[in-house]
Amino acid sequence: MPATVVQLTESKKQIQYLQRTFEDQQKAFSNNTMPSLTERLENLKRLKRAVLKYQDQFLDAIDRDFSCRSRDETLIAEVMPSVQGINYAMKNLKGWMKPSKRHVSVLFQPASNEVQYQPKGVVGVIVPWNYPLFLAAGPLTAALAAGNRVMIKMSEFTPHTSALFREMIEETFPQDLVSVVLGEADVAAEFSSKAFDHILFTGST
C-alpha cells in the first residue's frame, strides 16, 4: 500500500508540472512566434554540446536500463545519429527557413506567390523505450529547428535514461523552451490529452 501512495503522489506532481509547463510554453511562444535563424542555431548548438557532454553517462544509464546493452550499439544507434541529425539540421536550416516560391497564372500577373514556413507552437513528443536517447533527441532537433517549444514524455520503462535526459535538458534549456515529463501510463494519458499544436509519438499499440 505505501508504494501505491508514493506512486499516486508522484504522478500527481508530474501531472501538475505538465499542466504548469504547458501553459508556460504557450505564453512563451505567443511572445516569440518566429524565432530567428540565429536563435534556432544556438538552440541546436546547445543541444549538441549537451549530448556530447552527457554521452558517457547515457552509455551507463542505457546499459542499466537494458540490463547490459553494448556500449558500441548505444554509440552507433543513439549518440552518433543524434549528433549527426543536429549537424544536418544546422547545415540546412537557413535554406529550410526561406520562403518557397509557387507558380502564378499569367492571368494574375504581376502578382507573386510563396509559402512562408512558420513554427507551429508547442510540440509534444512521446518517446518509446527501445532507443530512448535518439528517439527523444531526433524529434527535439526537428522541433527546435522549426522554431517550436517542446515538451517530451520519456518512457517509464527506461527510468535511468529518462531521469538523465531530464537532467541534461534542465541544465541546457529554460523550462518554457524545452521540458521533460516523467511518469507512468496515467501521466502519459494526461500528456497526450493536451492541446499540443503538434504531437509526435513513436511506437504502436
mmCIF file of C-alpha atoms in Angstrom:
data_model
loop_
_atom_site.group_PDB
_atom_site.id
_atom_site.type_symbol
_atom_site.label_atom_id
_atom_site.label_comp_id
_atom_site.label_asym_id
_atom_site.label_seq_id
_atom_site.Cartn_x
_atom_site.Cartn_y
_atom_site.Cartn_z
ATOM 1 C CA MET A 1 0.000 0.000 0.000
ATOM 2 C CA PRO A 2 2.749 2.605 0.780
ATOM 3 C CA ALA A 3 4.230 2.059 -2.704
ATOM 4 C CA THR A 4 0.838 2.824 -4.246
ATOM 5 C CA VAL A 5 0.530 6.019 -2.227
ATOM 6 C CA VAL A 6 4.017 7.127 -3.297
ATOM 7 C CA GLN A 7 3.219 6.371 -6.950
ATOM 8 C CA LEU A 8 -0.044 8.313 -6.844
ATOM 9 C CA THR A 9 1.667 11.272 -5.194
ATOM 10 C CA GLU A 10 4.474 11.313 -7.757
ATOM 11 C CA SER A 11 2.011 11.007 -10.636
ATOM 12 C CA LYS A 12 0.036 13.947 -9.273
ATOM 13 C CA LYS A 13 3.206 16.025 -9.054
ATOM 14 C CA GLN A 14 4.139 15.184 -12.634
ATOM 15 C CA ILE A 15 0.655 15.990 -13.922
ATOM 16 C CA GLN A 16 0.710 19.338 -12.127
ATOM 17 C CA TYR A 17 4.167 20.034 -13.552
ATOM 18 C CA LEU A 18 2.894 19.060 -17.011
ATOM 19 C CA GLN A 19 -0.048 21.468 -16.848
ATOM 20 C CA ARG A 20 2.015 24.356 -15.485
ATOM 21 C CA THR A 21 4.794 23.899 -18.021
ATOM 22 C CA PHE A 22 2.375 23.543 -20.927
ATOM 23 C CA GLU A 23 0.830 26.900 -20.044
ATOM 24 C CA ASP A 24 4.265 28.495 -19.617
ATOM 25 C CA GLN A 25 5.368 27.281 -23.046
ATOM 26 C CA GLN A 26 2.179 28.551 -24.679
ATOM 27 C CA LYS A 27 2.772 32.004 -23.191
ATOM 28 C CA ALA A 28 6.440 31.985 -24.189
ATOM 29 C CA PHE A 29 5.590 31.035 -27.765
ATOM 30 C CA SER A 30 2.988 33.800 -28.020
ATOM 31 C CA ASN A 31 5.753 36.269 -27.100
ATOM 32 C CA ASN A 32 8.099 34.970 -29.806
ATOM 33 C CA THR A 33 6.196 33.230 -32.603
ATOM 34 C CA MET A 34 9.025 33.402 -35.158
ATOM 35 C CA PRO A 35 12.450 32.691 -33.633
ATOM 36 C CA SER A 36 15.299 33.911 -35.818
ATOM 37 C CA LEU A 37 17.836 31.738 -37.605
ATOM 38 C CA THR A 38 20.409 32.788 -35.010
ATOM 39 C CA GLU A 39 18.178 31.710 -32.107
ATOM 40 C CA ARG A 40 17.414 28.353 -33.663
ATOM 41 C CA LEU A 41 21.052 27.629 -34.483
ATOM 42 C CA GLU A 42 22.078 28.498 -30.934
ATOM 43 C CA ASN A 43 19.468 26.112 -29.530
ATOM 44 C CA LEU A 44 20.755 23.326 -31.770
ATOM 45 C CA LYS A 45 24.349 24.037 -30.767
ATOM 46 C CA ARG A 46 23.384 23.882 -27.104
ATOM 47 C CA LEU A 47 21.667 20.542 -27.642
ATOM 48 C CA LYS A 48 24.691 19.132 -29.458
ATOM 49 C CA ARG A 49 27.066 20.247 -26.712
ATOM 50 C CA ALA A 50 24.798 18.687 -24.098
ATOM 51 C CA VAL A 51 24.550 15.308 -25.856
ATOM 52 C CA LEU A 52 28.332 15.155 -26.251
ATOM 53 C CA LYS A 53 28.885 16.202 -22.642
ATOM 54 C CA TYR A 54 26.496 13.548 -21.327
ATOM 55 C CA GLN A 55 27.312 10.748 -23.767
ATOM 56 C CA ASP A 56 29.304 8.633 -21.316
ATOM 57 C CA GLN A 57 26.554 8.960 -18.700
ATOM 58 C CA PHE A 58 23.997 7.889 -21.293
ATOM 59 C CA LEU A 59 26.090 4.829 -22.120
ATOM 60 C CA ASP A 60 25.938 3.825 -18.466
ATOM 61 C CA ALA A 61 22.259 4.716 -17.957
ATOM 62 C CA ILE A 62 21.079 2.825 -21.038
ATOM 63 C CA ASP A 63 23.226 -0.143 -20.056
ATOM 64 C CA ARG A 64 21.495 -0.203 -16.649
ATOM 65 C CA ASP A 65 18.004 0.127 -18.130
ATOM 66 C CA PHE A 66 18.592 -2.728 -20.571
ATOM 67 C CA SER A 67 20.451 -4.907 -18.061
ATOM 68 C CA CYS A 68 23.568 -4.905 -20.232
ATOM 69 C CA ARG A 69 23.453 -3.298 -23.641
ATOM 70 C CA SER A 70 26.558 -2.922 -25.771
ATOM 71 C CA ARG A 71 28.156 0.493 -25.425
ATOM 72 C CA ASP A 72 29.040 0.299 -29.121
ATOM 73 C CA GLU A 73 25.373 -0.196 -30.006
ATOM 74 C CA THR A 74 24.392 2.855 -27.983
ATOM 75 C CA LEU A 75 27.129 4.935 -29.597
ATOM 76 C CA ILE A 76 26.245 3.807 -33.123
ATOM 77 C CA ALA A 77 22.446 3.732 -32.813
ATOM 78 C CA GLU A 78 21.812 6.578 -30.383
ATOM 79 C CA VAL A 79 24.638 9.054 -29.790
ATOM 80 C CA MET A 80 26.060 9.273 -33.318
ATOM 81 C CA PRO A 81 22.722 9.654 -35.176
ATOM 82 C CA SER A 82 21.592 12.224 -32.610
ATOM 83 C CA VAL A 83 24.671 14.361 -33.218
ATOM 84 C CA GLN A 84 24.574 13.800 -36.982
ATOM 85 C CA GLY A 85 20.921 14.844 -37.040
ATOM 86 C CA ILE A 86 21.760 18.080 -35.252
ATOM 87 C CA ASN A 87 24.622 18.750 -37.675
ATOM 88 C CA TYR A 88 22.343 18.124 -40.657
ATOM 89 C CA ALA A 89 19.700 20.489 -39.298
ATOM 90 C CA MET A 90 22.246 23.253 -38.666
ATOM 91 C CA LYS A 91 23.677 22.870 -42.152
ATOM 92 C CA ASN A 92 20.294 23.074 -43.894
ATOM 93 C CA LEU A 93 18.297 25.321 -41.582
ATOM 94 C CA LYS A 94 18.861 28.572 -43.462
ATOM 95 C CA GLY A 95 17.524 27.009 -46.659
ATOM 96 C CA TRP A 96 14.568 25.421 -44.871
ATOM 97 C CA MET A 97 13.508 28.793 -43.480
ATOM 98 C CA LYS A 98 13.462 30.524 -46.872
ATOM 99 C CA PRO A 99 10.016 31.060 -48.419
ATOM 100 C CA SER A 100 9.227 28.627 -51.224
ATOM 101 C CA LYS A 101 8.050 30.270 -54.446
ATOM 102 C CA ARG A 102 4.953 28.992 -56.241
ATOM 103 C CA HIS A 103 3.746 29.452 -59.814
ATOM 104 C CA VAL A 104 1.285 32.256 -60.540
ATOM 105 C CA SER A 105 -1.022 32.110 -63.551
ATOM 106 C CA VAL A 106 -0.442 34.682 -66.269
ATOM 107 C CA LEU A 107 -3.956 35.941 -65.528
ATOM 108 C CA PHE A 108 -2.756 37.229 -62.163
ATOM 109 C CA GLN A 109 0.498 38.875 -63.259
ATOM 110 C CA PRO A 110 2.430 40.712 -61.903
ATOM 111 C CA ALA A 111 1.471 39.001 -58.657
ATOM 112 C CA SER A 112 3.874 36.705 -56.811
ATOM 113 C CA ASN A 113 3.137 33.659 -54.708
ATOM 114 C CA GLU A 114 5.161 31.903 -51.993
ATOM 115 C CA VAL A 115 4.827 29.612 -48.999
ATOM 116 C CA GLN A 116 6.227 31.029 -45.769
ATOM 117 C CA TYR A 117 7.176 28.376 -43.216
ATOM 118 C CA GLN A 118 6.169 29.172 -39.647
ATOM 119 C CA PRO A 119 6.556 27.387 -36.306
ATOM 120 C CA LYS A 120 3.506 25.550 -35.028
ATOM 121 C CA GLY A 121 3.865 26.410 -31.338
ATOM 122 C CA VAL A 122 4.161 23.862 -28.538
ATOM 123 C CA VAL A 123 5.130 20.385 -29.721
ATOM 124 C CA GLY A 124 4.621 17.220 -27.670
ATOM 125 C CA VAL A 125 6.961 14.246 -28.095
ATOM 126 C CA ILE A 126 6.207 10.786 -26.651
ATOM 127 C CA VAL A 127 9.360 8.658 -26.519
ATOM 128 C CA PRO A 128 9.427 4.814 -26.538
ATOM 129 C CA TRP A 129 11.729 2.595 -24.521
ATOM 130 C CA ASN A 130 13.847 0.905 -27.208
ATOM 131 C CA TYR A 131 16.138 3.770 -28.307
ATOM 132 C CA PRO A 132 15.299 6.424 -25.745
ATOM 133 C CA LEU A 133 18.104 8.905 -26.432
ATOM 134 C CA PHE A 134 17.842 9.011 -30.223
ATOM 135 C CA LEU A 135 14.033 8.942 -30.268
ATOM 136 C CA ALA A 136 13.994 11.928 -27.905
ATOM 137 C CA ALA A 137 16.867 13.921 -29.414
ATOM 138 C CA GLY A 138 15.760 13.414 -33.041
ATOM 139 C CA PRO A 139 12.257 14.899 -32.698
ATOM 140 C CA LEU A 140 13.631 17.585 -30.366
ATOM 141 C CA THR A 141 16.141 18.602 -33.017
ATOM 142 C CA ALA A 142 13.445 18.901 -35.676
ATOM 143 C CA ALA A 143 11.094 20.844 -33.413
ATOM 144 C CA LEU A 144 13.772 23.327 -32.324
ATOM 145 C CA ALA A 145 14.942 23.794 -35.912
ATOM 146 C CA ALA A 146 11.354 24.635 -36.852
ATOM 147 C CA GLY A 147 11.191 27.255 -34.088
ATOM 148 C CA ASN A 148 8.880 25.456 -31.673
ATOM 149 C CA ARG A 149 8.692 24.941 -27.931
ATOM 150 C CA VAL A 150 8.935 21.275 -26.913
ATOM 151 C CA MET A 151 7.619 19.027 -24.163
ATOM 152 C CA ILE A 152 8.917 15.454 -24.007
ATOM 153 C CA LYS A 153 7.317 12.484 -22.223
ATOM 154 C CA MET A 154 10.048 9.928 -21.604
ATOM 155 C CA SER A 155 9.319 6.222 -21.213
ATOM 156 C CA GLU A 156 8.758 4.838 -17.722
ATOM 157 C CA PHE A 157 10.492 1.631 -18.880
ATOM 158 C CA THR A 158 13.900 3.358 -19.068
ATOM 159 C CA PRO A 159 13.992 5.142 -15.700
ATOM 160 C CA HIS A 160 17.736 5.825 -15.533
ATOM 161 C CA THR A 161 17.940 7.176 -19.084
ATOM 162 C CA SER A 162 14.765 9.204 -18.682
ATOM 163 C CA ALA A 163 15.971 10.837 -15.467
ATOM 164 C CA LEU A 164 19.344 11.604 -17.030
ATOM 165 C CA PHE A 165 17.750 13.101 -20.145
ATOM 166 C CA ARG A 166 15.640 15.332 -17.947
ATOM 167 C CA GLU A 167 18.732 16.416 -16.003
ATOM 168 C CA MET A 168 20.516 17.252 -19.265
ATOM 169 C CA ILE A 169 17.590 19.268 -20.615
ATOM 170 C CA GLU A 170 17.088 21.200 -17.373
ATOM 171 C CA GLU A 171 20.767 22.141 -17.406
ATOM 172 C CA THR A 172 20.668 23.185 -21.074
ATOM 173 C CA PHE A 173 17.341 24.934 -21.757
ATOM 174 C CA PRO A 174 14.822 27.090 -19.911
ATOM 175 C CA GLN A 175 11.679 25.220 -18.950
ATOM 176 C CA ASP A 176 9.481 27.353 -21.203
ATOM 177 C CA LEU A 177 11.529 26.248 -24.233
ATOM 178 C CA VAL A 178 12.145 22.536 -23.600
ATOM 179 C CA SER A 179 10.892 20.409 -20.727
ATOM 180 C CA VAL A 180 10.826 16.700 -19.879
ATOM 181 C CA VAL A 181 7.964 14.909 -18.152
ATOM 182 C CA LEU A 182 8.432 11.601 -16.323
ATOM 183 C CA GLY A 183 5.837 9.183 -15.009
ATOM 184 C CA GLU A 184 3.699 6.138 -15.603
ATOM 185 C CA ALA A 185 0.832 5.492 -18.025
ATOM 186 C CA ASP A 186 -1.541 7.879 -16.247
ATOM 187 C CA VAL A 187 0.897 10.728 -16.831
ATOM 188 C CA ALA A 188 1.288 9.697 -20.477
ATOM 189 C CA ALA A 189 -2.502 9.705 -20.890
ATOM 190 C CA GLU A 190 -2.691 13.214 -19.452
ATOM 191 C CA PHE A 191 0.218 14.298 -21.659
ATOM 192 C CA SER A 192 -1.432 13.031 -24.836
ATOM 193 C CA SER A 193 -4.703 14.770 -23.953
ATOM 194 C CA LYS A 194 -3.135 18.236 -24.049
ATOM 195 C CA ALA A 195 -3.968 20.505 -26.965
ATOM 196 C CA PHE A 196 -0.471 20.475 -28.437
ATOM 197 C CA ASP A 197 -0.020 22.297 -31.737
ATOM 198 C CA HIS A 198 1.694 19.130 -32.971
ATOM 199 C CA ILE A 199 2.336 15.802 -31.293
ATOM 200 C CA LEU A 200 4.801 13.089 -32.292
ATOM 201 C CA PHE A 201 4.501 9.536 -31.000
ATOM 202 C CA THR A 202 6.960 6.796 -31.910
ATOM 203 C CA GLY A 203 5.565 3.309 -31.364
ATOM 204 C CA SER A 204 2.418 1.222 -31.703
ATOM 205 C CA THR A 205 -0.462 -0.051 -29.612
#
